[in-house]
Amino acid sequence: MSGIEVITFGCRLNTYESEVMKAQAEKAGLNNAILVNTCAVTGEAVRQARQAIRRARRDNPHARIIVTGCAAQTEKQTFAEMAEVDAVLGNEEKLSSASYRSLPDFGVSAEEKLRVNDIMSVKATAPQMVRHIDGHVRAFIQVQNGCDHRCTFCIIPYGRGNSRSVPMGAVVDQARKLADSGYREIVLTGVDATSYGGDLPGAPTLGLLAKTLLKQIPDIRRLRLSSIDSIEADAHLMDLIAEESRFMPHLHLSLQHGDDMILKRMKRRHSRADALRFIEDARRLRPEMSFGADMIAGFPTETEEMFGNAVRLAEEAGIAHLHVFPYSPRPGTPAARMPQLDRSLVKDRAARLRATGHKLHQSHLDGMIGTRQWLLVENNGLAHTENFTLVAAAGLCPGELVPATITGHNGKHLDMQLTAAAA
C-alpha cells in the first residue's frame, strides 16, 4: 500500500479525531502506514481492535501500523506487546504531527514503541480544524474532551483525561468555515459534551454555545448534538428545543439504566424520575422530538426486577433508537470488583432489551408515516430526517436537503415520495 489508511472504532469523537490524525500524519510526511484509532468502552471493542490489527498486518506486511485511541491509552502494554504493532500513541500524542515524525524504527522493543503520556496531565483541548470527514455529509466539531465524572463501569476518563473545553470563539470560527464550505448540518461532539464550558472564563454552557452558533452563522441549516447527559441540560438548551427550528429535534441520552439502585451503584447523577421528567419536558416543548439512548444490561447485582425497570423506562420514555450494551467489566473500574452476573444471563438480558428497542423503533417508524420531512441525503443511498430517522433515498445527490412525504417503511428505514415543500 501507499499513503495512509485509518481504521476507526467507537464514537463520533474518534471519527472526528481520525481525520485530524490523518492530516497530522500526512503533514509529518508519513507514508505506507495504517493508523488504528481504538475504543475502550467494552472488552469486545478492544478485542475487535486487536483482530483488526492482525488482519491489517496480514494484508499489508510492509506497512507501518500505529495504534492509538482510548484502548491504547488505557491498555498501552497490551498493544505494545503485539508483534504486528510498530508504535503506540496516546490520545494526546495522536493529534500532533511531531508524534508521527519521531516514530521508532521497525523491530524495536515494546517499551520503545510507546508514546503514551499521562492523560490526566492534559489541561486544555486545542481546537482542531477539520474541513472534511471522509464518507460523511455532516460536519463534526469537537467542543469538549475528557470527563470529570467517575461512573463505576466506565474506563473512558482514564483514556481521555479530565474535562476540558474548546474556547467558544474557536468553535464559532470552525463552524463558520464548515458552513462556508457547503456543509448543511453540523454536529457538536465531545466525551461529556454537556459539561462544556465549566473550565472556561465565564463558564458558558453547551446550550449557550449552540445558541451563539445559530445566531452568528445563519448559513448553518441544521445543528445537532452527538450525545448528552440530560441532568446537565441547561436553560439555553431548553430554549433551543422550544424555539429554534434549526436545532434538530433529536437527542441521544446517556441513560445507562432505569432502576434507581443500579443507577446509584453506577454512580450516575440522575434518577429514573429525572430521566423521564427531562424527556417529558422536551416533548412538551417540541412534540416531534425523538430520543436515542445508551443502556447497559447485566450490570453487577442487577436482579430480574431491576432489569425490568430498565425495560419499562425505555418503554415509558418511547426511546426510538436504543443502543444496548451487555455489561463488560473494565479492569481498574469499581464495577469490575462488584459481584458479577453469569455471562449467559448478561447476554440474555441484553438480547431482551434489544428486542424491546426493536419494538419501540417499529412504533416510531409507524408514527412517521404520512408526515412531511426535510431529508439530508447521505452517501449510501439513505437520508436522515430532522429527528434522525433513516429514509431510503437512492439516486439523490449526497449532501442535499430535500423535502419529502413519508409513505411507509420496511422495518429498518422509511420510504418516501419527494414533494415540492415540507412543513
Short mmCIF file of C-alpha atoms in Angstrom, two decimals:
data_model
loop_
_atom_site.label_atom_id
_atom_site.label_comp_id
_atom_site.label_asym_id
_atom_site.label_seq_id
_atom_site.Cartn_x
_atom_site.Cartn_y
_atom_site.Cartn_z
CA MET A 1 0.00 0.00 0.00
CA SER A 2 0.95 3.65 -0.19
CA GLY A 3 -0.38 6.67 1.63
CA ILE A 4 -2.19 6.49 4.98
CA GLU A 5 -5.18 4.33 5.92
CA VAL A 6 -7.15 4.96 9.12
CA ILE A 7 -9.21 2.28 10.89
CA THR A 8 -11.62 3.85 13.40
CA PHE A 9 -13.55 2.26 16.26
CA GLY A 10 -16.02 3.80 18.68
CA CYS A 11 -17.65 7.19 18.99
CA ARG A 12 -18.19 10.21 16.75
CA LEU A 13 -15.35 11.98 18.53
CA ASN A 14 -13.00 9.22 17.38
CA THR A 15 -14.33 9.66 13.83
CA TYR A 16 -13.52 13.36 14.03
CA GLU A 17 -10.09 12.77 15.54
CA SER A 18 -9.22 10.21 12.88
CA GLU A 19 -9.40 12.99 10.30
CA VAL A 20 -7.10 15.11 12.48
CA MET A 21 -4.70 12.19 12.86
CA LYS A 22 -4.55 11.57 9.12
CA ALA A 23 -3.89 15.24 8.40
CA GLN A 24 -1.15 15.43 11.04
CA ALA A 25 0.50 12.21 9.83
CA GLU A 26 0.47 13.47 6.23
CA LYS A 27 1.92 16.78 7.41
CA ALA A 28 4.75 14.81 9.05
CA GLY A 29 5.47 13.02 5.78
CA LEU A 30 4.33 9.58 6.95
CA ASN A 31 3.61 7.10 4.17
CA ASN A 32 2.74 3.42 3.81
CA ALA A 33 1.09 3.47 7.24
CA ILE A 34 -2.09 2.25 8.94
CA LEU A 35 -3.42 4.23 11.90
CA VAL A 36 -5.76 2.29 14.20
CA ASN A 37 -7.89 4.54 16.41
CA THR A 38 -9.23 2.27 19.15
CA CYS A 39 -12.16 2.33 21.60
CA ALA A 40 -12.08 1.12 25.22
CA VAL A 41 -15.79 1.21 26.13
CA THR A 42 -16.09 -2.59 26.23
CA GLY A 43 -13.81 -5.59 26.22
CA GLU A 44 -15.36 -6.53 22.88
CA ALA A 45 -14.23 -3.20 21.38
CA VAL A 46 -10.66 -3.96 22.46
CA ARG A 47 -10.89 -7.48 21.05
CA GLN A 48 -12.14 -6.14 17.71
CA ALA A 49 -9.25 -3.67 17.55
CA ARG A 50 -6.68 -6.41 18.16
CA GLN A 51 -8.35 -8.54 15.48
CA ALA A 52 -8.27 -5.64 13.00
CA ILE A 53 -4.57 -5.05 13.72
CA ARG A 54 -3.71 -8.68 12.97
CA ARG A 55 -5.76 -8.57 9.77
CA ALA A 56 -4.09 -5.31 8.70
CA ARG A 57 -0.65 -6.87 9.16
CA ARG A 58 -1.60 -9.94 7.11
CA ASP A 59 -2.93 -7.77 4.30
CA ASN A 60 -0.10 -5.21 4.46
CA PRO A 61 3.09 -6.95 5.61
CA HIS A 62 5.34 -3.96 4.87
CA ALA A 63 3.15 -1.14 6.20
CA ARG A 64 3.83 0.65 9.46
CA ILE A 65 0.98 0.06 11.94
CA ILE A 66 0.42 2.74 14.59
CA VAL A 67 -2.17 2.11 17.31
CA THR A 68 -3.79 4.90 19.29
CA GLY A 69 -7.12 5.89 20.88
CA CYS A 70 -8.71 5.13 24.24
CA ALA A 71 -7.74 1.45 24.39
CA ALA A 72 -4.14 2.32 23.54
CA GLN A 73 -4.18 4.90 26.34
CA THR A 74 -5.65 2.54 28.97
CA GLU A 75 -4.02 -0.73 27.83
CA LYS A 76 -0.83 0.51 26.22
CA GLN A 77 1.24 -2.55 27.13
CA THR A 78 -1.33 -4.88 25.57
CA PHE A 79 -0.82 -3.26 22.17
CA ALA A 80 2.91 -2.62 22.54
CA GLU A 81 3.45 -6.34 23.05
CA MET A 82 1.69 -7.21 19.78
CA ALA A 83 4.28 -8.16 17.16
CA GLU A 84 2.11 -6.58 14.47
CA VAL A 85 2.31 -3.11 16.06
CA ASP A 86 5.12 -0.68 15.27
CA ALA A 87 4.14 2.15 17.63
CA VAL A 88 1.54 3.06 20.26
CA LEU A 89 0.47 6.70 20.63
CA GLY A 90 -1.62 8.18 23.44
CA ASN A 91 -4.82 10.14 22.91
CA GLU A 92 -2.98 13.46 23.20
CA GLU A 93 0.03 12.40 21.13
CA LYS A 94 -2.09 11.18 18.21
CA LEU A 95 -3.15 14.76 17.37
CA SER A 96 0.39 16.10 16.91
CA SER A 97 2.44 15.88 13.70
CA ALA A 98 5.60 15.69 15.84
CA SER A 99 4.49 12.27 17.12
CA TYR A 100 4.48 10.87 13.60
CA ARG A 101 7.87 12.37 12.78
CA SER A 102 9.50 10.70 15.80
CA LEU A 103 8.20 7.17 15.34
CA PRO A 104 10.62 4.33 16.18
CA ASP A 105 12.07 2.07 13.53
CA PHE A 106 10.71 -1.39 12.83
CA GLY A 107 11.73 -4.20 15.17
CA VAL A 108 12.09 -2.19 18.38
CA SER A 109 11.13 -3.43 21.85
CA ALA A 110 7.67 -2.99 23.36
CA GLU A 111 8.87 -0.15 25.59
CA GLU A 112 10.45 1.73 22.69
CA LYS A 113 7.18 1.53 20.80
CA LEU A 114 5.33 3.54 23.44
CA ARG A 115 4.50 7.23 23.04
CA VAL A 116 1.80 7.45 25.73
CA ASN A 117 1.92 10.18 28.36
CA ASP A 118 -0.22 10.77 31.46
CA ILE A 119 -3.57 11.93 30.03
CA MET A 120 -4.55 13.41 33.42
CA SER A 121 -1.79 15.99 33.00
CA VAL A 122 -3.50 17.47 29.93
CA LYS A 123 -5.31 20.65 30.97
CA ALA A 124 -6.57 22.08 27.66
CA THR A 125 -8.05 20.94 24.38
CA ALA A 126 -6.68 22.78 21.37
CA PRO A 127 -9.13 23.48 18.53
CA GLN A 128 -8.54 21.23 15.53
CA MET A 129 -9.76 22.38 12.12
CA VAL A 130 -11.31 19.56 10.10
CA ARG A 131 -12.66 20.68 6.73
CA HIS A 132 -13.86 17.26 5.58
CA ILE A 133 -14.74 13.91 7.14
CA ASP A 134 -14.44 11.09 4.63
CA GLY A 135 -17.75 9.37 3.95
CA HIS A 136 -19.86 11.90 5.89
CA VAL A 137 -22.11 14.66 4.56
CA ARG A 138 -22.45 16.25 8.00
CA ALA A 139 -19.57 18.01 9.74
CA PHE A 140 -18.40 17.26 13.27
CA ILE A 141 -16.86 19.78 15.62
CA GLN A 142 -15.14 18.72 18.82
CA VAL A 143 -16.18 21.16 21.55
CA GLN A 144 -15.03 19.23 24.60
CA ASN A 145 -12.86 16.30 25.66
CA GLY A 146 -12.45 14.21 28.81
CA CYS A 147 -14.77 13.66 31.75
CA ASP A 148 -14.74 14.70 35.41
CA HIS A 149 -17.27 12.08 36.47
CA ARG A 150 -16.32 8.61 37.60
CA CYS A 151 -19.15 6.22 36.74
CA THR A 152 -18.23 2.89 38.26
CA PHE A 153 -18.42 0.97 34.96
CA CYS A 154 -16.51 3.44 32.80
CA ILE A 155 -12.83 3.41 31.84
CA ILE A 156 -13.08 6.38 29.46
CA PRO A 157 -11.91 9.13 31.88
CA TYR A 158 -8.64 7.22 32.17
CA GLY A 159 -8.35 7.21 28.38
CA ARG A 160 -9.46 10.80 27.83
CA GLY A 161 -8.46 12.66 30.99
CA ASN A 162 -10.42 15.31 32.84
CA SER A 163 -12.98 17.56 31.16
CA ARG A 164 -11.64 20.44 29.08
CA SER A 165 -13.44 22.69 26.62
CA VAL A 166 -12.56 24.33 23.31
CA PRO A 167 -12.98 28.13 23.61
CA MET A 168 -16.25 29.36 22.15
CA GLY A 169 -14.58 31.69 19.63
CA ALA A 170 -12.59 28.82 18.13
CA VAL A 171 -15.75 26.71 17.78
CA VAL A 172 -17.56 29.61 16.04
CA ASP A 173 -14.65 30.11 13.64
CA GLN A 174 -14.58 26.44 12.70
CA ALA A 175 -18.36 26.23 12.29
CA ARG A 176 -18.34 29.28 10.02
CA LYS A 177 -15.65 27.74 7.78
CA LEU A 178 -17.58 24.47 7.57
CA ALA A 179 -20.83 26.26 6.71
CA ASP A 180 -18.98 28.30 4.08
CA SER A 181 -17.65 25.03 2.64
CA GLY A 182 -21.20 23.86 2.00
CA TYR A 183 -21.99 21.62 4.95
CA ARG A 184 -25.73 21.78 5.68
CA GLU A 185 -25.53 20.06 9.07
CA ILE A 186 -23.05 20.46 11.93
CA VAL A 187 -22.79 18.08 14.88
CA LEU A 188 -21.23 19.20 18.17
CA THR A 189 -19.39 16.36 19.83
CA GLY A 190 -17.42 15.59 22.98
CA VAL A 191 -16.86 12.93 25.61
CA ASP A 192 -19.17 14.69 28.09
CA ALA A 193 -20.47 17.49 25.88
CA THR A 194 -23.00 18.86 28.38
CA SER A 195 -20.15 19.67 30.78
CA TYR A 196 -18.92 22.15 28.15
CA GLY A 197 -17.59 25.47 29.42
CA GLY A 198 -17.09 24.73 33.11
CA ASP A 199 -13.35 25.28 32.71
CA LEU A 200 -13.64 28.42 30.54
CA PRO A 201 -13.87 32.06 31.65
CA GLY A 202 -17.48 32.92 32.44
CA ALA A 203 -18.43 29.21 32.36
CA PRO A 204 -20.52 29.25 29.14
CA THR A 205 -22.81 26.24 28.67
CA LEU A 206 -23.35 23.89 25.76
CA GLY A 207 -26.78 25.44 25.20
CA LEU A 208 -25.28 28.94 25.06
CA LEU A 209 -22.62 27.74 22.62
CA ALA A 210 -25.30 26.26 20.35
CA LYS A 211 -27.38 29.45 20.55
CA THR A 212 -24.33 31.53 19.66
CA LEU A 213 -23.50 29.38 16.64
CA LEU A 214 -27.01 29.64 15.22
CA LYS A 215 -27.19 33.38 15.87
CA GLN A 216 -23.81 34.25 14.38
CA ILE A 217 -23.85 31.80 11.44
CA PRO A 218 -27.15 31.97 9.54
CA ASP A 219 -25.80 29.52 6.93
CA ILE A 220 -25.96 26.63 9.43
CA ARG A 221 -29.11 24.85 8.26
CA ARG A 222 -29.13 22.07 10.85
CA LEU A 223 -27.35 21.86 14.22
CA ARG A 224 -27.24 18.60 16.13
CA LEU A 225 -25.71 17.34 19.38
CA SER A 226 -23.98 13.95 19.38
CA SER A 227 -24.87 12.82 22.92
CA ILE A 228 -25.85 14.50 26.17
CA ASP A 229 -26.22 13.81 29.87
CA SER A 230 -29.76 15.07 30.49
CA ILE A 231 -29.08 16.04 34.12
CA GLU A 232 -26.65 18.69 32.79
CA ALA A 233 -29.08 20.22 30.29
CA ASP A 234 -29.21 23.99 30.81
CA ALA A 235 -31.92 26.62 30.24
CA HIS A 236 -30.37 27.74 26.95
CA LEU A 237 -30.62 24.19 25.62
CA MET A 238 -34.30 24.01 26.58
CA ASP A 239 -34.86 27.35 24.82
CA LEU A 240 -33.36 25.91 21.65
CA ILE A 241 -35.63 22.87 21.82
CA ALA A 242 -38.66 25.13 22.17
CA GLU A 243 -37.83 27.96 19.78
CA GLU A 244 -35.15 27.14 17.19
CA SER A 245 -36.19 25.17 14.11
CA ARG A 246 -32.56 24.76 13.00
CA PHE A 247 -31.79 22.87 16.22
CA MET A 248 -32.62 19.29 15.34
CA PRO A 249 -35.42 17.52 17.27
CA HIS A 250 -33.36 14.52 18.31
CA LEU A 251 -31.25 13.93 21.40
CA HIS A 252 -29.16 10.90 22.27
CA LEU A 253 -29.17 10.41 26.03
CA SER A 254 -26.69 8.70 28.32
CA LEU A 255 -29.34 6.90 30.42
CA GLN A 256 -27.45 3.64 31.16
CA HIS A 257 -30.25 2.11 33.28
CA GLY A 258 -33.79 2.51 34.57
CA ASP A 259 -33.51 1.27 38.15
CA ASP A 260 -32.61 3.76 40.88
CA MET A 261 -30.46 1.34 42.89
CA ILE A 262 -28.45 0.31 39.85
CA LEU A 263 -28.08 3.97 38.84
CA LYS A 264 -26.64 4.67 42.31
CA ARG A 265 -24.27 1.72 42.03
CA MET A 266 -23.22 3.04 38.63
CA LYS A 267 -22.61 6.40 40.34
CA ARG A 268 -24.86 8.14 37.85
CA ARG A 269 -26.15 11.58 38.83
CA HIS A 270 -29.74 11.18 37.67
CA SER A 271 -32.63 9.09 38.87
CA ARG A 272 -35.28 7.27 36.86
CA ALA A 273 -37.69 10.12 37.56
CA ASP A 274 -35.12 12.72 36.42
CA ALA A 275 -34.75 11.00 33.06
CA LEU A 276 -38.48 10.68 32.46
CA ARG A 277 -39.06 14.30 33.52
CA PHE A 278 -36.47 15.61 31.07
CA ILE A 279 -37.94 13.60 28.19
CA GLU A 280 -41.46 14.77 29.05
CA ASP A 281 -40.32 18.40 29.26
CA ALA A 282 -38.51 18.20 25.92
CA ARG A 283 -41.52 16.63 24.18
CA ARG A 284 -43.84 19.21 25.68
CA LEU A 285 -41.65 21.95 24.21
CA ARG A 286 -41.28 20.13 20.87
CA PRO A 287 -43.70 17.27 20.21
CA GLU A 288 -41.73 15.86 17.25
CA MET A 289 -38.63 15.31 19.44
CA SER A 290 -37.23 11.79 19.23
CA PHE A 291 -34.72 10.18 21.56
CA GLY A 292 -31.90 7.71 21.37
CA ALA A 293 -30.26 6.27 24.47
CA ASP A 294 -27.39 4.12 25.70
CA MET A 295 -28.38 1.43 28.20
CA ILE A 296 -26.39 -1.32 29.89
CA ALA A 297 -27.85 -4.77 30.55
CA GLY A 298 -26.49 -7.15 33.17
CA PHE A 299 -24.73 -4.66 35.45
CA PRO A 300 -23.33 -6.34 38.61
CA THR A 301 -26.02 -7.07 41.25
CA GLU A 302 -28.84 -6.44 38.73
CA THR A 303 -31.86 -8.55 39.68
CA GLU A 304 -34.67 -9.51 37.32
CA GLU A 305 -36.84 -6.82 38.89
CA MET A 306 -34.12 -4.20 38.37
CA PHE A 307 -33.70 -5.30 34.78
CA GLY A 308 -37.46 -4.99 34.33
CA ASN A 309 -37.25 -1.37 35.47
CA ALA A 310 -34.72 -0.71 32.69
CA VAL A 311 -37.07 -2.24 30.12
CA ARG A 312 -40.01 -0.23 31.42
CA LEU A 313 -38.02 3.02 31.36
CA ALA A 314 -37.25 2.52 27.66
CA GLU A 315 -40.93 1.81 27.02
CA GLU A 316 -42.28 4.72 29.10
CA ALA A 317 -39.79 7.11 27.51
CA GLY A 318 -40.56 5.86 23.99
CA ILE A 319 -36.88 5.57 23.08
CA ALA A 320 -36.80 5.35 19.28
CA HIS A 321 -33.11 4.48 18.89
CA LEU A 322 -31.97 2.24 21.76
CA HIS A 323 -28.27 1.30 21.91
CA VAL A 324 -27.85 -1.71 24.22
CA PHE A 325 -24.51 -2.75 25.71
CA PRO A 326 -24.10 -6.02 27.61
CA TYR A 327 -22.16 -5.08 30.74
CA SER A 328 -18.44 -5.54 30.19
CA PRO A 329 -16.12 -5.41 33.23
CA ARG A 330 -13.28 -3.00 32.54
CA PRO A 331 -10.15 -3.69 34.62
CA GLY A 332 -9.47 -0.95 37.16
CA THR A 333 -13.08 0.21 37.49
CA PRO A 334 -15.11 -0.20 40.73
CA ALA A 335 -17.86 -2.16 38.96
CA ALA A 336 -15.35 -4.82 37.91
CA ARG A 337 -14.86 -5.60 41.61
CA MET A 338 -18.60 -5.95 42.31
CA PRO A 339 -20.38 -9.34 42.30
CA GLN A 340 -20.69 -10.25 38.62
CA LEU A 341 -23.62 -11.90 36.84
CA ASP A 342 -23.17 -15.02 34.77
CA ARG A 343 -22.18 -14.02 31.22
CA SER A 344 -25.01 -16.07 29.70
CA LEU A 345 -27.51 -14.09 31.81
CA VAL A 346 -25.89 -10.80 30.77
CA LYS A 347 -26.20 -11.77 27.10
CA ASP A 348 -29.79 -12.92 27.57
CA ARG A 349 -30.83 -9.65 29.18
CA ALA A 350 -29.06 -7.63 26.52
CA ALA A 351 -30.95 -9.57 23.84
CA ARG A 352 -34.26 -8.97 25.62
CA LEU A 353 -33.56 -5.26 25.98
CA ARG A 354 -32.61 -5.09 22.29
CA ALA A 355 -35.93 -6.77 21.45
CA THR A 356 -37.69 -4.01 23.36
CA GLY A 357 -35.66 -1.45 21.44
CA HIS A 358 -36.69 -3.09 18.16
CA LYS A 359 -40.40 -2.87 19.06
CA LEU A 360 -40.00 0.77 20.06
CA HIS A 361 -38.23 1.53 16.78
CA GLN A 362 -41.03 -0.11 14.79
CA SER A 363 -43.57 2.01 16.64
CA HIS A 364 -41.51 5.12 15.89
CA LEU A 365 -41.38 4.23 12.18
CA ASP A 366 -45.15 3.67 12.14
CA GLY A 367 -45.68 7.11 13.66
CA MET A 368 -43.63 8.78 10.93
CA ILE A 369 -45.88 7.59 8.07
CA GLY A 370 -47.75 10.47 6.49
CA THR A 371 -45.50 13.18 7.90
CA ARG A 372 -43.64 15.70 5.76
CA GLN A 373 -39.91 15.89 6.35
CA TRP A 374 -36.72 17.61 5.22
CA LEU A 375 -34.11 14.96 4.47
CA LEU A 376 -30.33 15.27 4.45
CA VAL A 377 -29.12 12.85 1.78
CA GLU A 378 -26.19 10.62 2.76
CA ASN A 379 -23.55 8.90 0.60
CA ASN A 380 -25.06 5.42 0.93
CA GLY A 381 -28.46 5.77 -0.71
CA LEU A 382 -30.08 6.77 2.57
CA ALA A 383 -31.04 10.06 4.20
CA HIS A 384 -31.80 11.31 7.70
CA THR A 385 -34.89 13.17 8.82
CA GLU A 386 -34.52 16.02 11.29
CA ASN A 387 -35.30 13.57 14.12
CA PHE A 388 -32.51 11.28 12.86
CA THR A 389 -34.65 8.55 11.29
CA LEU A 390 -33.23 6.76 8.23
CA VAL A 391 -35.05 7.10 4.90
CA ALA A 392 -34.40 5.31 1.58
CA ALA A 393 -33.09 7.95 -0.84
CA ALA A 394 -31.37 6.12 -3.69
CA GLY A 395 -30.39 8.27 -6.64
CA LEU A 396 -30.43 11.59 -4.79
CA CYS A 397 -27.42 13.87 -4.51
CA PRO A 398 -25.43 13.39 -1.26
CA GLY A 399 -25.31 16.46 0.95
CA GLU A 400 -28.55 17.94 -0.39
CA LEU A 401 -31.59 18.84 1.69
CA VAL A 402 -34.79 17.65 0.03
CA PRO A 403 -38.48 17.77 1.06
CA ALA A 404 -40.46 14.54 1.16
CA THR A 405 -43.58 12.84 2.47
CA ILE A 406 -43.08 9.57 4.36
CA THR A 407 -45.13 6.80 2.72
CA GLY A 408 -44.16 3.66 4.65
CA HIS A 409 -41.23 1.64 5.98
CA ASN A 410 -39.57 -1.77 5.65
CA GLY A 411 -38.83 -2.24 9.36
CA LYS A 412 -35.38 -0.69 9.08
CA HIS A 413 -35.84 2.61 7.30
CA LEU A 414 -38.62 4.81 5.96
CA ASP A 415 -39.86 5.06 2.39
CA MET A 416 -40.72 8.46 0.93
CA GLN A 417 -42.01 10.43 -2.02
CA LEU A 418 -40.38 13.72 -2.92
CA THR A 419 -42.61 16.78 -2.55
CA ALA A 420 -42.42 20.42 -3.53
CA ALA A 421 -42.31 21.61 0.08
CA ALA A 422 -42.31 20.26 3.63
CA ALA A 423 -43.90 21.56 6.76
#
